[in-house]
Short mmCIF file of C-alpha atoms and ligand atoms in Angstrom, two decimals:
data_model
loop_
_atom_site.label_atom_id
_atom_site.label_comp_id
_atom_site.label_asym_id
_atom_site.label_seq_id
_atom_site.Cartn_x
_atom_site.Cartn_y
_atom_site.Cartn_z
CA UNK A 366 12.79 9.73 -4.59
CA UNK A 367 11.14 6.31 -5.21
CA UNK A 368 11.32 4.88 -8.80
CA UNK A 369 11.14 1.40 -10.14
CA UNK A 370 14.52 0.53 -9.34
CA UNK A 371 13.88 1.17 -5.57
CA UNK A 372 10.81 -0.99 -5.72
CA UNK A 373 12.77 -3.89 -7.39
CA UNK A 374 15.49 -3.65 -4.90
CA UNK A 375 12.90 -3.77 -2.02
CA UNK A 376 11.40 -6.92 -3.82
CA UNK A 377 14.70 -8.81 -3.75
CA UNK A 378 15.32 -7.71 0.02
CA UNK A 379 11.76 -8.55 1.31
CA UNK A 380 11.42 -11.81 -0.84
CA UNK A 381 12.11 -14.32 1.86
CA UNK A 382 10.13 -12.26 4.42
CA UNK A 383 6.68 -11.59 2.80
CA UNK A 384 4.82 -13.79 0.36
CA UNK A 385 3.52 -13.07 -3.16
CA UNK A 386 -0.02 -13.04 -2.47
CA UNK A 387 -2.62 -14.55 -5.02
CA UNK A 388 -4.15 -12.56 -7.81
CA UNK A 389 -7.69 -14.05 -8.30
CA UNK A 390 -10.47 -13.68 -10.77
CA UNK A 391 -13.64 -12.57 -9.23
CA UNK A 392 -15.89 -14.55 -11.36
CA UNK A 393 -19.34 -13.26 -10.28
CA UNK A 394 -18.13 -9.36 -10.60
CA UNK A 395 -16.22 -10.02 -13.85
CA UNK A 396 -19.59 -11.40 -15.48
CA UNK A 397 -21.71 -8.43 -13.95
CA UNK A 398 -19.27 -5.80 -15.40
CA UNK A 399 -18.40 -7.35 -18.55
CA UNK A 400 -14.60 -7.29 -18.05
CA UNK A 401 -12.20 -9.29 -15.92
CA UNK A 402 -11.97 -8.36 -12.50
CA UNK A 403 -9.03 -9.57 -10.23
CA UNK A 404 -8.25 -9.20 -6.53
CA UNK A 405 -4.87 -8.76 -5.42
CA UNK A 406 -5.20 -10.76 -1.99
CA UNK A 407 -3.04 -8.64 0.49
CA UNK A 408 -5.70 -9.97 3.15
CA UNK A 409 -3.73 -13.23 2.82
CA UNK A 410 -0.20 -11.44 3.40
CA UNK A 411 1.74 -12.29 6.35
CA UNK A 412 0.34 -10.31 9.24
CA UNK A 413 -2.96 -10.02 7.29
CA UNK A 414 -2.13 -6.92 5.33
CA UNK A 415 0.59 -5.29 2.73
CA UNK A 416 2.03 -3.14 5.43
CA UNK A 417 4.22 -6.11 6.14
CA UNK A 418 5.93 -5.16 2.89
CA UNK A 419 6.81 -1.52 3.54
CA UNK A 420 7.79 -2.34 7.28
CA UNK A 421 10.13 -5.20 6.51
CA UNK A 422 11.88 -3.03 3.61
CA UNK A 423 12.39 -0.52 6.17
CA UNK A 424 13.75 -2.92 8.79
CA UNK A 425 16.01 -4.89 6.53
CA UNK A 426 17.39 -1.76 5.06
CA UNK A 427 18.24 -0.57 8.46
CA UNK A 428 19.82 -3.65 9.16
CA UNK A 429 21.98 -3.42 6.15
CA UNK A 430 22.88 0.34 6.95
CA UNK A 431 23.60 -0.75 10.63
CA UNK A 432 25.95 -3.72 9.29
CA UNK A 433 28.01 -0.74 7.54
CA UNK A 434 27.93 1.72 10.24
CA UNK A 435 26.68 2.20 13.82
CA UNK A 436 24.41 0.05 15.82
CA UNK A 437 20.87 0.57 16.40
CA UNK A 438 19.51 -0.55 19.61
CA UNK A 439 15.94 -1.63 17.80
CA UNK A 440 12.62 0.08 16.24
CA UNK A 441 9.79 1.76 17.97
CA UNK A 442 6.50 2.68 16.37
CA UNK A 443 3.13 4.04 17.49
CA UNK A 444 0.21 2.01 16.07
CA UNK A 445 -2.18 -0.58 17.41
CA UNK A 446 -3.27 -1.45 13.98
CA UNK A 447 -1.75 -3.18 10.87
CA UNK A 448 1.40 -1.17 10.93
CA UNK A 449 2.05 -2.10 14.47
CA UNK A 450 1.67 -5.74 13.84
CA UNK A 451 3.88 -5.36 10.55
CA UNK A 452 6.89 -3.59 12.42
CA UNK A 453 6.75 -6.21 15.22
CA UNK A 454 6.85 -9.06 12.83
CA UNK A 455 9.57 -7.42 10.36
CA UNK A 456 11.90 -6.67 13.60
CA UNK A 457 11.31 -10.26 14.85
CA UNK A 458 12.37 -11.66 11.48
CA UNK A 459 15.65 -9.70 11.56
CA UNK A 460 16.30 -10.14 15.51
CA UNK A 461 15.72 -6.32 16.29
CA UNK A 462 14.04 -5.41 19.48
CA UNK A 463 10.84 -3.79 18.78
CA UNK A 464 8.59 -1.43 20.88
CA UNK A 465 5.13 -0.52 19.83
CA UNK A 466 3.12 2.33 21.53
CA UNK A 467 -0.64 1.69 21.61
CA UNK A 468 -3.59 3.64 22.99
CA UNK A 469 -4.77 3.16 26.72
CA UNK A 470 -7.96 1.92 25.37
CA UNK A 471 -6.34 -0.83 23.12
CA UNK A 472 -8.45 -3.86 22.00
CA UNK A 473 -7.23 -6.81 23.77
CA UNK A 474 -6.76 -9.01 20.49
CA UNK A 475 -4.52 -6.21 18.90
CA UNK A 476 -2.30 -5.91 21.73
CA UNK A 477 -2.01 -9.84 21.94
CA UNK A 478 -1.20 -9.87 18.01
CA UNK A 479 1.69 -7.46 18.57
CA UNK A 480 3.03 -9.14 21.54
CA UNK A 481 2.67 -12.50 19.60
CA UNK A 482 5.40 -11.12 17.40
CA UNK A 483 7.44 -10.59 20.38
CA UNK A 484 7.14 -6.83 20.55
CA UNK A 485 7.27 -4.74 23.75
CA UNK A 486 4.01 -2.97 24.05
CA UNK A 487 3.73 0.15 25.87
CA UNK A 488 0.36 1.99 26.53
CA UNK A 489 0.23 5.72 26.05
CA UNK A 490 -2.61 8.25 26.00
CA UNK A 491 -5.79 8.07 23.42
CA UNK A 492 -4.79 10.37 20.69
CA UNK A 493 -2.26 9.35 17.85
CA UNK A 494 -0.42 12.50 18.18
CA UNK A 495 0.06 11.68 22.08
CA UNK A 496 1.60 8.22 20.82
CA UNK A 497 3.77 9.43 18.21
CA UNK A 498 5.51 12.12 20.40
CA UNK A 499 6.09 9.49 23.00
CA UNK A 500 7.35 7.07 20.61
CA UNK A 501 9.70 9.72 19.32
CA UNK A 502 10.75 10.62 22.67
CA UNK A 503 11.47 6.88 23.26
CA UNK A 504 13.61 6.53 20.10
CA UNK A 505 15.75 9.44 21.43
CA UNK A 506 16.14 8.12 24.95
CA UNK A 507 16.82 4.61 23.81
CA UNK A 508 18.45 4.67 20.73
CA UNK A 509 15.58 3.31 18.65
CA UNK A 510 14.54 4.10 15.10
CA UNK A 511 11.01 5.47 14.69
CA UNK A 512 9.24 3.42 11.89
CA UNK A 513 7.01 5.81 10.09
CA UNK A 514 3.52 4.10 8.63
CA UNK A 515 3.69 5.71 5.41
CA UNK A 516 5.68 9.01 4.79
CA UNK A 517 9.03 7.35 3.98
CA UNK A 518 10.79 6.16 0.89
CA UNK A 519 11.70 2.75 2.08
CA UNK A 520 8.18 2.21 3.24
CA UNK A 521 6.81 3.31 -0.10
CA UNK A 522 9.17 1.25 -2.18
CA UNK A 523 8.13 -1.99 -0.20
CA UNK A 524 4.48 -1.25 -0.62
CA UNK A 525 5.22 -0.77 -4.27
CA UNK A 526 6.16 -4.37 -4.56
CA UNK A 527 2.60 -5.24 -4.70
CA UNK A 528 2.25 -3.17 -7.82
CA UNK A 529 5.49 -4.95 -9.08
CA UNK A 530 3.73 -8.38 -8.77
CA UNK A 531 0.38 -7.05 -10.29
CA UNK A 532 2.32 -6.12 -13.58
CA UNK A 533 4.28 -9.02 -13.75
CA UNK A 534 1.13 -11.32 -13.66
CA UNK A 535 -1.07 -9.07 -15.46
CA UNK A 536 0.80 -6.54 -17.77
CA UNK A 537 -2.28 -5.88 -19.77
CA UNK A 538 -4.24 -4.48 -16.75
CA UNK A 539 -6.19 -1.36 -17.59
CA UNK A 540 -7.23 -0.17 -14.19
CA UNK A 541 -5.88 -0.48 -10.58
CA UNK A 542 -8.04 0.30 -7.61
CA UNK A 543 -6.21 1.20 -4.36
CA UNK A 544 -7.29 2.44 -1.00
CA UNK A 545 -5.90 5.53 0.36
CA UNK A 546 -5.18 6.40 3.93
CA UNK A 547 -1.85 8.37 4.19
CA UNK A 548 -0.92 7.33 0.70
CA UNK A 549 1.89 4.95 1.11
CA UNK A 550 0.27 1.98 -0.61
CA UNK A 551 -0.81 4.09 -3.62
CA UNK A 552 2.22 5.82 -3.92
CA UNK A 553 4.24 2.62 -4.15
CA UNK A 554 1.72 0.93 -6.33
CA UNK A 555 1.28 3.86 -8.70
CA UNK A 556 4.90 4.05 -9.17
CA UNK A 557 5.35 0.52 -10.20
CA UNK A 558 2.17 0.28 -12.28
CA UNK A 559 3.20 3.59 -14.20
CA UNK A 560 6.66 2.56 -14.86
CA UNK A 561 6.00 -0.90 -16.06
CA UNK A 562 2.85 0.25 -18.02
CA UNK A 563 5.17 2.84 -20.15
CA UNK A 564 7.88 -0.16 -20.53
CA UNK A 565 5.23 -2.08 -22.39
CA UNK A 566 3.48 1.09 -24.05
CA UNK A 567 0.39 0.30 -22.48
CA UNK A 568 -1.73 2.92 -20.48
CA UNK A 569 -3.22 1.78 -17.21
CA UNK A 570 -5.02 4.24 -15.16
CA UNK A 571 -4.60 4.36 -11.25
CA UNK A 572 -7.64 4.96 -9.23
CA UNK A 573 -7.39 5.90 -5.50
CA UNK A 574 -10.22 5.22 -3.16
CA UNK A 575 -11.44 6.74 0.00
CA UNK A 576 -14.54 6.60 2.27
CA UNK A 577 -16.71 9.88 1.68
CA UNK A 578 -16.18 10.30 5.45
CA UNK A 579 -12.42 10.33 4.98
CA UNK A 580 -11.86 12.17 1.66
CA UNK A 581 -8.77 14.01 2.72
CA UNK A 582 -6.75 13.08 -0.30
CA UNK A 583 -9.64 13.91 -2.73
CA UNK A 584 -9.94 17.29 -1.08
CA UNK A 585 -6.14 17.88 -1.09
CA UNK A 586 -5.99 17.18 -4.81
CA UNK A 587 -8.93 19.59 -5.75
CA UNK A 588 -7.21 22.05 -3.61
CA UNK A 589 -3.87 21.55 -4.91
CA UNK A 590 -2.08 21.45 -1.57
CA UNK A 591 -2.54 18.91 1.63
CA UNK A 592 -5.76 19.93 3.47
CA UNK A 593 -6.44 18.50 6.92
CA UNK A 594 -9.99 17.14 7.45
CA UNK A 595 -9.75 16.54 11.34
CA UNK A 596 -10.91 13.41 13.04
CA UNK A 597 -13.08 10.88 10.89
CA UNK A 598 -15.23 8.10 12.19
CA UNK A 599 -15.38 5.73 8.92
CA UNK A 600 -15.71 2.27 9.61
CA UNK A 601 -12.57 1.75 7.03
CA UNK A 602 -10.02 2.26 10.27
CA UNK A 603 -7.04 2.09 8.07
CA UNK A 604 -8.28 5.06 5.98
CA UNK A 605 -9.03 7.42 9.07
CA UNK A 606 -5.89 9.70 8.48
CA UNK A 607 -7.03 13.41 8.47
CA UNK A 608 -4.25 14.37 5.77
CA UNK A 609 -2.14 13.07 3.28
CA UNK A 610 1.60 12.64 3.85
CA UNK A 611 4.06 15.32 2.79
CA UNK A 612 6.35 12.54 1.20
CA UNK A 613 3.37 10.76 -0.71
CA UNK A 614 1.19 13.56 -1.72
CA UNK A 615 3.38 14.87 -4.55
CA UNK A 616 3.70 11.14 -5.95
CA UNK A 617 -0.17 10.92 -5.50
CA UNK A 618 -0.69 13.95 -7.41
CA UNK A 619 1.71 12.95 -10.09
CA UNK A 620 0.85 9.46 -10.63
CA UNK A 621 -2.90 9.01 -9.63
CA UNK A 622 -5.71 9.48 -12.32
CA UNK A 623 -8.59 9.84 -9.89
CA UNK A 624 -9.78 9.22 -6.30
CA UNK A 625 -13.09 7.37 -6.09
CA UNK A 626 -15.30 7.96 -2.92
CA UNK A 627 -17.47 5.21 -1.49
CA UNK A 628 -20.09 5.30 1.20
CA UNK A 629 -20.09 3.23 4.17
CA UNK A 630 -22.92 1.14 2.92
CA UNK A 631 -20.87 0.53 -0.34
CA UNK A 632 -18.12 -0.91 1.70
CA UNK A 633 -20.44 -3.04 3.81
CA UNK A 634 -21.86 -4.45 0.39
CA UNK A 635 -18.42 -5.14 -0.81
CA UNK A 636 -17.51 -6.94 2.37
CA UNK A 637 -20.56 -9.28 2.11
CA UNK A 638 -19.73 -9.79 -1.53
CA UNK A 639 -16.18 -11.02 -0.86
CA UNK A 640 -17.40 -13.05 2.00
CA UNK A 641 -19.53 -14.96 -0.60
CA UNK A 642 -16.30 -15.55 -2.61
CA UNK A 643 -14.69 -16.94 0.34
CA UNK A 644 -12.64 -13.86 1.37
CA UNK A 645 -12.48 -12.30 4.65
CA UNK A 646 -11.66 -8.55 4.12
CA UNK A 647 -11.44 -5.79 6.53
CA UNK A 648 -13.46 -2.35 5.69
CA UNK A 649 -10.52 -0.52 4.38
CA UNK A 650 -9.42 -3.41 2.14
CA UNK A 651 -12.97 -3.94 0.69
CA UNK A 652 -13.03 -0.06 -0.43
CA UNK A 653 -11.22 -0.90 -3.70
CA UNK A 654 -14.00 -3.52 -4.72
CA UNK A 655 -16.77 -1.05 -3.58
CA UNK A 656 -15.43 1.60 -5.88
CA UNK A 657 -15.57 -0.83 -8.87
CA UNK A 658 -19.30 -1.89 -8.21
CA UNK A 659 -20.14 1.76 -7.53
CA UNK A 660 -18.61 2.87 -10.84
CA UNK A 661 -20.47 0.16 -12.68
CA UNK A 662 -23.81 1.01 -11.27
CA UNK A 663 -23.15 4.76 -12.14
CA UNK A 664 -22.91 3.66 -15.79
CA UNK A 665 -19.07 3.57 -15.89
CA UNK A 666 -17.80 1.53 -18.71
CA UNK A 667 -14.37 -0.19 -18.26
CA UNK A 668 -12.19 -0.80 -21.26
CA UNK A 669 -10.21 -3.90 -20.08
CA UNK A 670 -9.28 -6.03 -17.00
CA UNK A 671 -9.43 -4.28 -13.80
CA UNK A 672 -7.44 -5.04 -10.36
CA UNK A 673 -8.69 -4.17 -6.89
CA UNK A 674 -6.09 -4.25 -4.12
CA UNK A 675 -7.77 -5.87 -1.12
CA UNK A 676 -5.26 -4.33 1.12
CA UNK A 677 -6.27 -6.22 4.36
CA UNK A 678 -7.98 -8.70 6.23
CA UNK A 679 -7.74 -7.84 9.91
CA UNK A 680 -11.24 -7.47 11.25
CA UNK A 681 -12.66 -8.61 14.64
CA UNK A 682 -15.49 -11.11 14.57
CA UNK A 683 -17.55 -8.72 16.08
CA UNK A 684 -17.20 -6.13 13.30
CA UNK A 685 -17.29 -8.82 10.70
CA UNK A 686 -20.61 -10.34 11.89
CA UNK A 687 -22.23 -7.04 12.42
CA UNK A 688 -21.42 -6.09 8.74
CA UNK A 689 -22.84 -9.45 7.61
CA UNK A 690 -25.91 -8.70 9.47
C1 LIG B 1428 -2.63 1.18 6.20
C2 LIG B 1428 -3.92 0.58 5.68
C3 LIG B 1428 -4.29 1.39 4.27
C4 LIG B 1428 -3.72 2.73 3.74
O1 LIG B 1428 -2.63 2.45 3.49
P1 LIG B 1428 -1.61 3.96 3.21
O2 LIG B 1428 -0.29 3.47 2.94
O3 LIG B 1428 -1.63 4.58 4.60
O4 LIG B 1428 -2.38 4.64 2.24
C5 LIG B 1428 -5.37 0.42 3.68
N1 LIG B 1428 -5.86 -0.62 3.89
C6 LIG B 1428 -5.27 -1.27 5.05
C7 LIG B 1428 -5.95 -2.61 5.16
C8 LIG B 1428 -4.42 -0.70 5.90
O5 LIG B 1428 -3.99 -1.35 7.00
#
């Protein structure tokens, strides 16, 4: 179970390891839709994404438990993306050895980023299930602890600290838009937002955002149970999960008011818009603003201040320049 107390404890724990990101008013969008729109800039978080929050909370909790009982030889995970960098960063900060399993065809700059945080990189297979199986075997053989990307209480509580910061800066917020992959970010953020909104007897809607090409959580909510959509091809690489997490999905079902869908074109347009606002945001991170722009275009009227969580900024120059063109 993750509640507001677990999220507050996570915020204390990771305070010195991650940063409080700025909440910036988006002037042009605000004028356009007639309501204040604020951007929660996790693209400016350490490691370039919110994933540093959950990974740091997981690794620091582990270090606390370790102090209390048995020794852990290190941590291991399976991700060439933002989670891999976040775990490598967090492990380095607490001085734990870290191994990251990446695909054989990993992009050079991603491998370099992970190595840059001092982690050992191991190449294995091309599918994520091959890599996870290998990482779990390494965990058993070498007494390492596997760090899951989203389906875990400490990860969710860490991601929730972004929601805590939003509610402390803007308690009157009426809607919060959050990108959804496996659901760790929105589970944490929605728990913080709903708990603190109730405390201030204020109703805040939480809207999850998925690409039309990867609408596994949207379909799962309609079906009433988790469904698997198989491999997906959206440019939003952080949202390509094929099914919601078993830990996160019930939290999403309970807390999330709506799942909005955006097209690839909507994502490109939002990235260009953010570039003009001097913000470099990766495709996954721009989906929240894409959904706000789309809702306005479709005639939806916002009733108060809106927050878009810009979940990350790790985009290669090749992809970014392609989008701008
Ligand atoms: C991982 C990630 C997401 C999705 O987060 P989940 O916790 O898997 O839902 C969204 N945006 C970015 C930039 C990410 O790295």
